[in-house]
Amino acid sequence: MYQVTSDGIDKTRRMILQGAAVIALASIAGIRFGLTEAFAAANDKYPEDAFKQKSSDDAIKSLYGKTATASDKVKLDAPEIAENGAVVPITVSSSLPDVTSISIMVTENPFSLAASYKIPAGTVPSVASRLKMAKTSNVIAVVEAGGKLYSASKEVKVTVGGCGG
Amino acid sequence: MMRSVLGSALGLVIAALTFGAVHTAVAADTTNPEADAKAFRKFFTDKFPKVKFDDFVNGPYSMDEGLYQQWKEKEEFPPYEFALDMGKELFAKPFKNGKTFADCFPNKGIGIRQNYPYFDEKQGKVVTLELAINQCLESNGEKPYSYTKDEMAAVTAYMAFTSRGKPFDIKIPNDPRALAAYENGKKYFYTRRGQLNFSCASCHVQSPGERIRAEVLAPAIGILNAMPIYRSEWGGMGTISRRFTSCNSQVRGVPLNPQDDEYRDVEYYLSYVSNGLPISGPGARP
Amino acid sequence: MASSIRVRATAGAETTEVQALIQHPMDSGFVKDAKGQLIPPHFIQEVVFEHDGKQVFVADWGPAVSKDPYLKFAFKGGKKGDDLKISWTDNKGGSDQLTAKIQ
């Protein structure tokens, strides 16, 4: 299904998306059941645009088309001081019902969005991964649950930057 | 002129700071490795009464709770995993003559890391695991590995892995050359060098647990038990050879060539005074 | 050829816990090489985990994910011996996949 060795499928996906973009944005929360093929493709697409945004607000807008409110039901585990900005372990989990997506932003990175995870029904809303941080920054975890956006943030101090050189 | 004045002024300050600390770790004039090892161990256990002895092999992670947590998370799926797999493969892969690494080592090379380096009386010098690996390759008509990373890190990672938990068991045979090598390694360890005028001991005996710039310094005792290591700073694996050369560069000195006499001797010294601490390699470090 | 993907998937009472490590440089495009030239961005964009013909996890990544990336998540169901398929694609069209058995 994902033998994307040429541009072929990517292009197709992108074209499908362009057609479906408006509808997808409007109804992404409500289409968990009875997906059409076009929606399935749209939902699958790599969010190229969101990864190009410098600010986290713009990245969130591009990804979800709405804004997030802070919630203590979003749990963000990150170190106070990163041992090395190249490898910062970050875990996001949530006790909210119907989580469909988890995204992580590093506000001071050149591009804010670091990772975005789709959480299909039946998958536990918790993910651990390791991210690069250019310097001391806020890390924002955004959780989409029941069509709404929730967030938590934490400052991580970086003494050895993860963008090399 | 200016530089030498500055240099010696800095030297004096550091000397004043270190004198007490370093002095306790160095034994008397006559070489008595056993007494050295005892004093070395006592120095660290006195300085860090809360650190469990075996934890010294975890370097900076034994010194700082925040780092320790990050390390725990990394160890869930450690970044040296790929090197370990590669090492296992290389270790088993026959040379062109059909032999393998197993033919070069006691116990087929499994569970023997804790016995290296040893003093080889035939060669009249200290043989480290890295040197033994390249001697094995060359005696079988293979090209030796580069000492600092890649294959060498992979094979030593695998050999350390099969020896995890086994305490360092370095022996100094009754041979004046062995004692001289030990003494030479000890001298290298406590000698200041580089523009910063640091000895190995300035950082790793005097200041473990302190930050130098952003990094938390590891204690000298057990520092080799975790080798080879995946360092986030390197973005990859490095051997003991790499560790020594990069340490020399960090004090702005000119590194020696990997496996030069001084490096093999300092490895002999450091491993000997860490006797009793378990092999934990391969390791992950910031 | 050794796979670029390492997976540990363990079935528990209710959920299967998955940990994966992928060998990939994850070049951000902001780092210079020894000659001072920028190393062009080269990073995994998408990782898909499938169990029983169904996606159980999809990761979309930018260049800020660490070298040799790591992931841990869990999904409901899955039992010992089941297949778990993992596939990734990067921004240069590279890809790899692996089917692992749940332990």
XYZ file of C-alpha atoms in Angstrom:
554
model
C 0.000 0.000 0.000
C 2.861 2.371 0.731
C 5.376 1.493 -1.912
C 5.998 5.154 -2.597
C 9.211 4.829 -4.492
C 8.303 7.284 -7.226
C 6.419 10.516 -7.088
C 3.377 8.788 -8.521
C 1.291 8.138 -5.467
C 2.397 11.322 -3.795
C 1.240 13.377 -6.722
C -2.035 11.553 -6.928
C -2.554 12.052 -3.246
C -1.797 15.715 -3.509
C -4.225 16.205 -6.385
C -6.939 14.361 -4.584
C -6.273 16.501 -1.591
C -6.447 19.767 -3.432
C -9.920 18.832 -4.580
C -10.951 17.692 -1.176
C -9.130 20.200 0.927
C -11.985 22.514 1.684
C -14.375 19.750 2.566
C -11.707 17.902 4.499
C -10.948 20.909 6.649
C -14.560 21.467 7.390
C -15.425 17.938 8.253
C -12.299 16.137 9.312
C -13.685 15.477 12.756
C -16.898 13.968 11.537
C -15.615 11.530 8.988
C -14.211 8.788 11.130
C -16.824 6.382 9.864
C -17.895 5.750 6.312
C -14.876 7.276 4.684
C -14.869 7.768 0.985
C -11.680 6.950 -0.839
C -10.915 10.591 -1.433
C -11.228 11.354 2.243
C -9.088 8.408 3.174
C -6.400 9.713 0.873
C -6.754 13.244 2.162
C -6.541 12.076 5.726
C -3.378 10.164 4.872
C -1.524 12.945 3.232
C 1.788 14.188 4.558
C 1.105 17.710 5.915
C 3.859 19.347 3.909
C 2.573 22.865 4.459
C 2.332 22.534 8.240
C 5.939 21.399 8.464
C 7.018 24.574 6.661
C 5.462 26.968 9.173
C 7.804 28.916 11.402
C 5.389 29.658 14.235
C 3.478 27.015 16.135
C 0.232 28.964 15.736
C 0.590 28.790 11.968
C 1.567 25.129 12.105
C -1.483 24.293 14.212
C -3.708 26.299 11.895
C -2.306 24.553 8.859
C -2.660 21.133 10.434
C -6.038 21.436 12.077
C -7.618 24.705 10.908
C -8.458 25.723 14.464
C -6.825 26.809 17.693
C -6.000 24.820 20.792
C -6.897 25.489 24.414
C -4.637 24.529 27.284
C -5.742 21.412 29.122
C -4.409 19.475 32.077
C -5.653 16.340 30.347
C -2.742 16.625 27.957
C 0.376 15.233 29.561
C 3.744 16.291 28.226
C 6.810 14.545 29.581
C 10.054 16.255 28.677
C 13.304 16.833 30.544
C 13.972 20.128 32.363
C 17.426 20.242 30.828
C 18.092 18.247 27.696
C 21.334 16.289 27.853
C 21.859 17.109 24.202
C 19.534 19.002 21.880
C 20.059 16.323 19.247
C 18.146 13.726 21.230
C 15.399 15.020 23.495
C 13.022 12.300 24.670
C 9.446 13.589 24.638
C 6.334 11.673 25.553
C 2.808 12.946 25.041
C -0.273 11.230 26.378
C -3.821 12.197 27.133
C -6.716 11.080 29.271
C -9.200 12.676 26.871
C -11.652 10.408 25.045
C -11.623 9.972 21.254
C -8.124 11.207 20.582
C -7.456 11.235 16.846
C -4.142 13.023 16.597
C -1.132 14.152 18.636
C 1.327 16.785 17.388
C 4.485 18.210 18.900
C 5.941 21.662 18.255
C 9.253 23.131 19.302
C 8.630 26.865 19.182
C 12.234 28.010 18.742
C 13.143 25.524 16.005
C 13.455 26.920 12.456
C 10.220 25.088 11.641
C 7.985 24.706 14.631
C 6.227 21.410 13.905
C 8.408 18.425 14.738
C 6.045 15.488 14.511
C 2.388 14.763 14.008
C 0.875 11.393 14.891
C -2.430 9.990 13.746
C -4.127 7.944 16.405
C -6.673 5.569 14.841
C -9.542 4.280 16.973
C -8.202 1.535 19.229
C -4.746 3.019 19.536
C -3.713 4.278 22.961
C -3.306 8.084 22.966
C 0.306 8.059 24.078
C 3.460 8.354 22.048
C 7.148 8.608 22.878
C 9.717 9.859 20.414
C 13.028 11.725 20.344
C 13.316 15.200 18.878
C 15.964 17.718 17.956
C 15.937 21.130 19.605
C 18.058 24.005 18.324
C 18.051 25.846 21.648
C 16.093 26.397 24.843
C 12.465 26.480 23.838
C 8.901 25.772 24.729
C 7.648 22.421 23.600
C 3.937 22.330 22.834
C 1.909 19.157 22.683
C -1.366 19.404 20.808
C -3.996 16.709 21.122
C -7.041 16.475 18.896
C -9.889 14.770 20.698
C -13.548 14.643 19.720
C -12.839 17.238 17.032
C -11.437 19.779 19.468
C -7.857 20.806 20.127
C -6.142 20.771 23.498
C -2.574 21.616 24.396
C 0.104 21.559 27.058
C 3.505 23.168 27.008
C 6.770 22.984 28.869
C 10.074 24.757 28.616
C 13.069 22.538 27.933
C 16.501 24.030 28.500
C 19.032 23.153 25.864
C 22.698 23.738 26.546
C 24.071 21.764 23.610
C 22.072 22.582 20.494
C 20.741 19.779 18.347
C 21.186 21.404 14.996
C 24.829 20.553 14.754
C 27.719 22.431 13.300
C 55.024 35.583 26.080
C 51.544 36.827 26.779
C 50.183 33.386 26.244
C 52.672 31.668 28.461
C 51.978 34.117 31.272
C 48.271 33.596 30.895
C 48.812 29.892 30.623
C 50.792 29.593 33.765
C 48.438 31.871 35.662
C 45.528 29.664 34.665
C 47.660 26.652 35.468
C 48.331 27.952 38.944
C 44.707 28.566 39.666
C 43.733 25.119 38.482
C 46.670 23.541 40.258
C 45.597 25.219 43.457
C 42.078 23.948 42.959
C 43.069 20.425 42.072
C 45.981 19.838 44.340
C 44.120 18.417 47.253
C 41.766 16.312 45.194
C 44.217 14.788 42.804
C 46.815 14.190 45.395
C 44.696 11.824 47.391
C 44.116 9.680 44.332
C 47.796 9.331 43.529
C 49.667 6.857 45.636
C 53.200 7.197 46.894
C 56.324 7.219 44.769
C 56.990 3.518 44.461
C 54.659 1.788 42.065
C 52.107 -0.237 43.902
C 49.160 -0.814 41.605
C 47.170 -2.599 44.237
C 47.445 0.321 46.634
C 46.663 2.707 43.747
C 43.479 0.857 42.909
C 42.394 0.841 46.537
C 43.073 4.555 46.963
C 41.382 5.350 43.661
C 38.274 3.476 44.630
C 38.211 5.020 48.095
C 38.578 8.489 46.624
C 35.436 8.084 44.512
C 33.336 6.279 47.077
C 34.247 8.968 49.654
C 33.521 11.772 47.221
C 30.200 10.274 46.130
C 28.876 8.345 49.113
C 25.386 8.198 47.586
C 26.416 6.586 44.310
C 26.160 2.812 44.357
C 29.589 1.448 43.434
C 28.446 -0.388 40.302
C 26.722 2.785 39.087
C 30.042 4.480 38.429
C 30.101 2.645 35.110
C 27.183 4.826 34.028
C 29.346 7.914 33.850
C 27.536 11.257 33.981
C 24.229 9.441 34.483
C 25.353 8.321 37.915
C 25.880 11.982 38.842
C 22.669 13.728 37.803
C 19.050 12.694 38.282
C 17.697 14.570 35.244
C 20.260 12.978 32.970
C 19.588 9.602 34.538
C 15.913 9.767 33.525
C 16.770 10.640 29.932
C 19.234 7.799 29.840
C 16.616 5.350 31.119
C 14.348 6.391 28.281
C 17.109 6.040 25.734
C 17.981 2.585 27.036
C 14.459 1.382 26.214
C 15.652 1.151 22.651
C 19.252 2.256 22.753
C 20.845 4.089 19.840
C 23.767 1.617 19.764
C 21.402 -1.162 18.703
C 22.380 -0.936 15.039
C 26.093 -1.044 15.840
C 25.512 -4.057 18.053
C 23.756 -5.925 15.240
C 26.485 -4.989 12.794
C 29.116 -6.157 15.269
C 27.414 -9.489 15.729
C 27.357 -9.969 11.973
C 30.998 -8.960 11.473
C 32.054 -11.154 14.353
C 30.490 -14.239 12.811
C 31.415 -13.506 9.204
C 34.291 -15.707 7.998
C 37.451 -14.041 6.705
C 38.672 -14.901 3.213
C 40.643 -17.782 4.692
C 37.528 -19.185 6.325
C 38.533 -18.294 9.883
C 36.622 -15.873 12.090
C 37.320 -13.584 15.027
C 36.446 -16.493 17.306
C 39.658 -18.235 16.208
C 41.795 -15.362 17.521
C 40.432 -15.100 21.053
C 40.148 -17.182 24.207
C 36.667 -18.647 24.717
C 35.969 -17.835 21.031
C 35.838 -14.163 21.922
C 32.657 -14.427 23.988
C 32.538 -12.885 27.471
C 36.178 -11.812 27.556
C 36.038 -8.022 27.314
C 36.800 -7.644 31.034
C 40.297 -9.129 30.512
C 41.427 -6.346 28.144
C 43.854 -4.679 28.021
C 46.430 -7.213 29.120
C 50.192 -7.124 29.100
C 51.447 -9.401 26.356
C 54.824 -10.711 27.431
C 55.692 -11.959 23.951
C 55.049 -8.603 22.319
C 56.371 -6.796 25.351
C 53.501 -4.342 25.351
C 49.949 -3.680 26.429
C 47.387 -5.202 24.077
C 43.968 -3.587 24.082
C 40.865 -5.213 22.664
C 40.952 -2.812 19.728
C 44.561 -3.694 18.972
C 43.837 -7.411 19.344
C 40.978 -7.113 16.851
C 43.202 -5.502 14.252
C 46.009 -7.981 14.930
C 43.480 -10.719 14.338
C 42.402 -9.188 11.040
C 45.964 -8.680 9.842
C 47.189 -12.106 10.830
C 44.360 -13.510 8.729
C 45.238 -11.418 5.709
C 42.396 -8.935 6.219
C 42.546 -5.145 6.167
C 42.590 -3.682 9.695
C 39.688 -1.477 10.799
C 39.986 2.227 11.426
C 40.290 2.534 15.205
C 37.785 5.235 15.995
C 34.323 4.161 14.850
C 32.275 2.087 12.380
C 33.404 -1.562 12.236
C 35.754 -1.262 15.214
C 32.990 0.254 17.328
C 30.590 -2.424 16.111
C 32.813 -5.410 16.892
C 33.901 -4.064 20.285
C 30.237 -3.289 21.033
C 29.297 -6.891 20.402
C 32.225 -8.270 22.397
C 31.421 -5.951 25.316
C 27.767 -6.943 25.126
C 28.647 -10.626 25.551
C 30.648 -9.626 28.636
C 28.113 -7.394 30.340
C 28.110 -7.731 34.092
C 31.545 -9.330 34.258
C 33.862 -7.280 36.474
C 37.032 -5.803 35.032
C 39.813 -8.260 35.801
C 43.004 -6.582 34.632
C 46.219 -8.228 35.676
C 49.705 -6.846 35.998
C 52.088 -9.766 35.597
C 55.325 -9.978 37.449
C 57.274 -8.386 34.622
C 59.064 -5.060 35.024
C 57.863 -4.042 31.543
C 54.242 -4.482 32.597
C 54.759 -2.360 35.655
C 56.530 0.246 33.539
C 53.578 0.347 31.131
C 51.192 0.786 34.036
C 53.365 3.535 35.462
C 53.572 5.227 32.068
C 49.780 5.142 31.737
C 49.339 6.594 35.193
C 51.787 9.362 34.387
C 49.916 10.145 31.198
C 46.667 10.314 33.135
C 47.938 12.905 35.614
C 50.035 14.996 33.224
C 48.663 18.342 32.117
C 48.547 19.112 28.428
C 46.914 21.265 25.779
C 46.240 24.977 25.773
C 43.826 24.513 28.651
C 46.540 22.759 30.617
C 44.234 20.002 31.811
C 45.177 16.498 32.710
C 42.708 13.638 32.342
C 42.420 13.838 36.127
C 41.551 17.564 36.165
C 38.153 16.678 34.742
C 37.551 13.070 35.635
C 39.022 12.889 39.129
C 38.730 16.433 40.394
C 35.405 17.395 38.848
C 33.086 14.505 38.010
C 29.471 15.579 38.288
C 30.419 19.205 37.605
C 29.536 20.832 34.337
C 32.282 21.870 31.992
C 30.474 24.219 29.664
C 27.317 22.224 29.065
C 28.513 18.721 29.766
C 28.402 16.773 32.995
C 31.807 15.195 33.574
C 32.063 11.460 34.094
C 34.045 9.935 36.941
C 37.320 8.291 35.854
C 36.509 5.136 37.736
C 34.448 2.896 35.453
C 34.725 5.304 32.544
C 35.941 2.560 30.189
C 33.426 -0.062 31.315
C 30.735 1.350 29.036
C 32.879 1.515 25.918
C 32.274 1.701 23.046
C 29.652 4.415 23.301
C 27.023 6.079 21.179
C 27.489 9.775 21.889
C 24.720 12.129 20.934
C 27.403 14.747 20.506
C 29.043 12.581 17.843
C 25.722 11.438 16.409
C 27.228 7.981 16.358
C 29.470 5.361 17.885
C 33.007 5.808 19.114
C 35.677 3.529 20.534
C 38.086 4.023 23.412
C 40.554 5.337 20.827
C 38.018 7.937 19.773
C 37.349 8.894 23.375
C 41.026 9.502 24.118
C 41.700 11.502 20.962
C 38.595 13.636 21.431
C 39.526 14.284 25.086
C 42.931 15.516 23.964
C 41.335 17.808 21.378
C 38.895 19.173 23.944
C 41.722 20.449 26.112
C 43.138 21.887 22.885
C 46.027 19.514 22.816
C 47.291 17.542 19.851
C 45.919 14.023 20.019
C 48.253 11.073 19.584
C 47.597 8.360 17.046
C 45.048 5.791 18.142
C 46.723 2.893 19.944
C 50.014 4.732 20.467
C 51.922 3.484 23.521
C 50.606 6.232 25.801
C 46.975 5.541 24.911
C 47.311 1.794 25.394
C 49.131 2.393 28.670
C 46.572 4.868 30.000
C 43.854 2.387 29.088
C 45.795 -0.250 31.042
C 46.024 2.054 34.057
C 42.402 3.195 33.956
C 41.072 -0.311 33.476
C 43.234 -1.656 36.279
C 42.052 0.922 38.801
C 38.469 0.114 37.758
C 38.924 -3.569 38.554
C 35.813 -5.032 40.097
C 33.400 -2.775 38.235
C 31.206 -4.602 35.714
C 31.452 -4.229 31.952
C 28.361 -2.319 30.810
C 29.189 -1.598 27.174
C 28.079 -0.701 24.689
C 26.850 2.503 26.269
C 24.996 5.691 25.377
C 26.284 9.082 26.421
C 25.255 12.713 25.868
C 20.991 -6.585 3.800
C 20.110 -5.773 7.301
C 16.828 -3.940 7.631
C 16.790 -0.284 8.617
C 13.943 -1.086 10.990
C 14.096 -2.636 14.445
C 10.822 -3.432 16.151
C 9.787 -4.840 19.453
C 6.092 -5.519 19.669
C 4.832 -7.178 22.823
C 1.273 -8.299 23.399
C -0.011 -7.574 26.886
C -3.381 -8.294 28.458
C -5.259 -5.599 26.529
C -2.794 -3.768 24.385
C 0.224 -4.462 22.238
C 3.161 -2.220 22.987
C 5.294 -1.290 20.026
C 8.788 0.186 20.079
C 10.632 0.898 16.883
C 14.008 2.281 15.955
C 14.787 3.204 12.367
C 18.257 3.765 10.998
C 18.152 7.047 9.117
C 20.353 10.185 9.082
C 17.372 12.567 9.484
C 19.441 15.420 8.052
C 17.696 18.657 8.885
C 19.169 20.790 6.122
C 20.645 23.179 8.697
C 23.884 21.344 9.367
C 27.091 21.919 7.448
C 29.563 19.215 6.516
C 33.328 19.367 7.116
C 33.733 21.545 4.019
C 31.191 24.094 5.188
C 28.564 22.981 2.687
C 25.004 22.583 3.917
C 23.970 18.943 4.021
C 20.656 18.868 2.144
C 17.582 17.818 4.107
C 17.035 14.074 4.099
C 14.449 12.827 6.527
C 11.669 10.310 6.957
C 8.294 11.887 6.316
C 5.944 9.097 7.118
C 5.963 5.866 9.086
C 2.932 3.583 8.959
C 2.215 0.658 11.281
C -0.403 -1.863 10.172
C -1.919 -4.738 12.053
C -4.510 -7.072 10.605
C -4.853 -4.953 7.450
C -5.607 -1.831 9.445
C -3.461 1.180 10.237
C -2.758 1.311 13.945
C -0.363 4.254 13.924
C 0.842 6.848 11.457
C 3.748 9.180 12.122
C 4.294 12.302 10.036
C 7.741 13.663 10.645
C 9.659 16.794 9.818
C 13.429 17.242 9.964
C 13.359 17.918 13.730
C 13.026 14.235 14.587
C 16.320 12.852 15.897
C 18.748 10.783 13.884
C 17.917 7.051 14.006
C 14.388 7.884 15.152
C 12.575 6.097 17.918
C 8.864 5.583 18.484
C 6.808 3.985 21.193
C 3.056 3.533 21.219
C 0.434 0.906 22.033
C -2.745 -0.307 20.403
C -5.659 -2.414 21.612
C -5.722 -6.004 20.444
C -2.960 -7.892 18.758
C -1.746 -11.216 19.991
C 1.444 -13.191 20.048
C 2.391 -14.378 16.577
C 0.388 -11.702 14.720
C 2.070 -9.753 11.954
C 2.866 -6.084 12.382
C 3.864 -4.295 9.205
C 6.028 -1.183 9.367
C 6.885 0.967 6.398
C 8.559 4.333 6.020
C 9.170 6.785 3.205
C 11.522 9.744 3.166
C 11.635 13.089 1.359
C 13.999 11.717 -1.299
C 11.731 8.826 -2.227
C 13.633 6.292 -0.170
C 11.623 3.673 1.666
C 11.826 0.459 3.598
C 9.427 -1.942 5.197
C 9.401 -4.846 7.540
C 6.886 -7.304 8.848
C 7.537 -8.318 12.424
C 5.870 -10.873 14.644
C 4.232 -9.699 17.821
C 5.883 -11.363 20.808
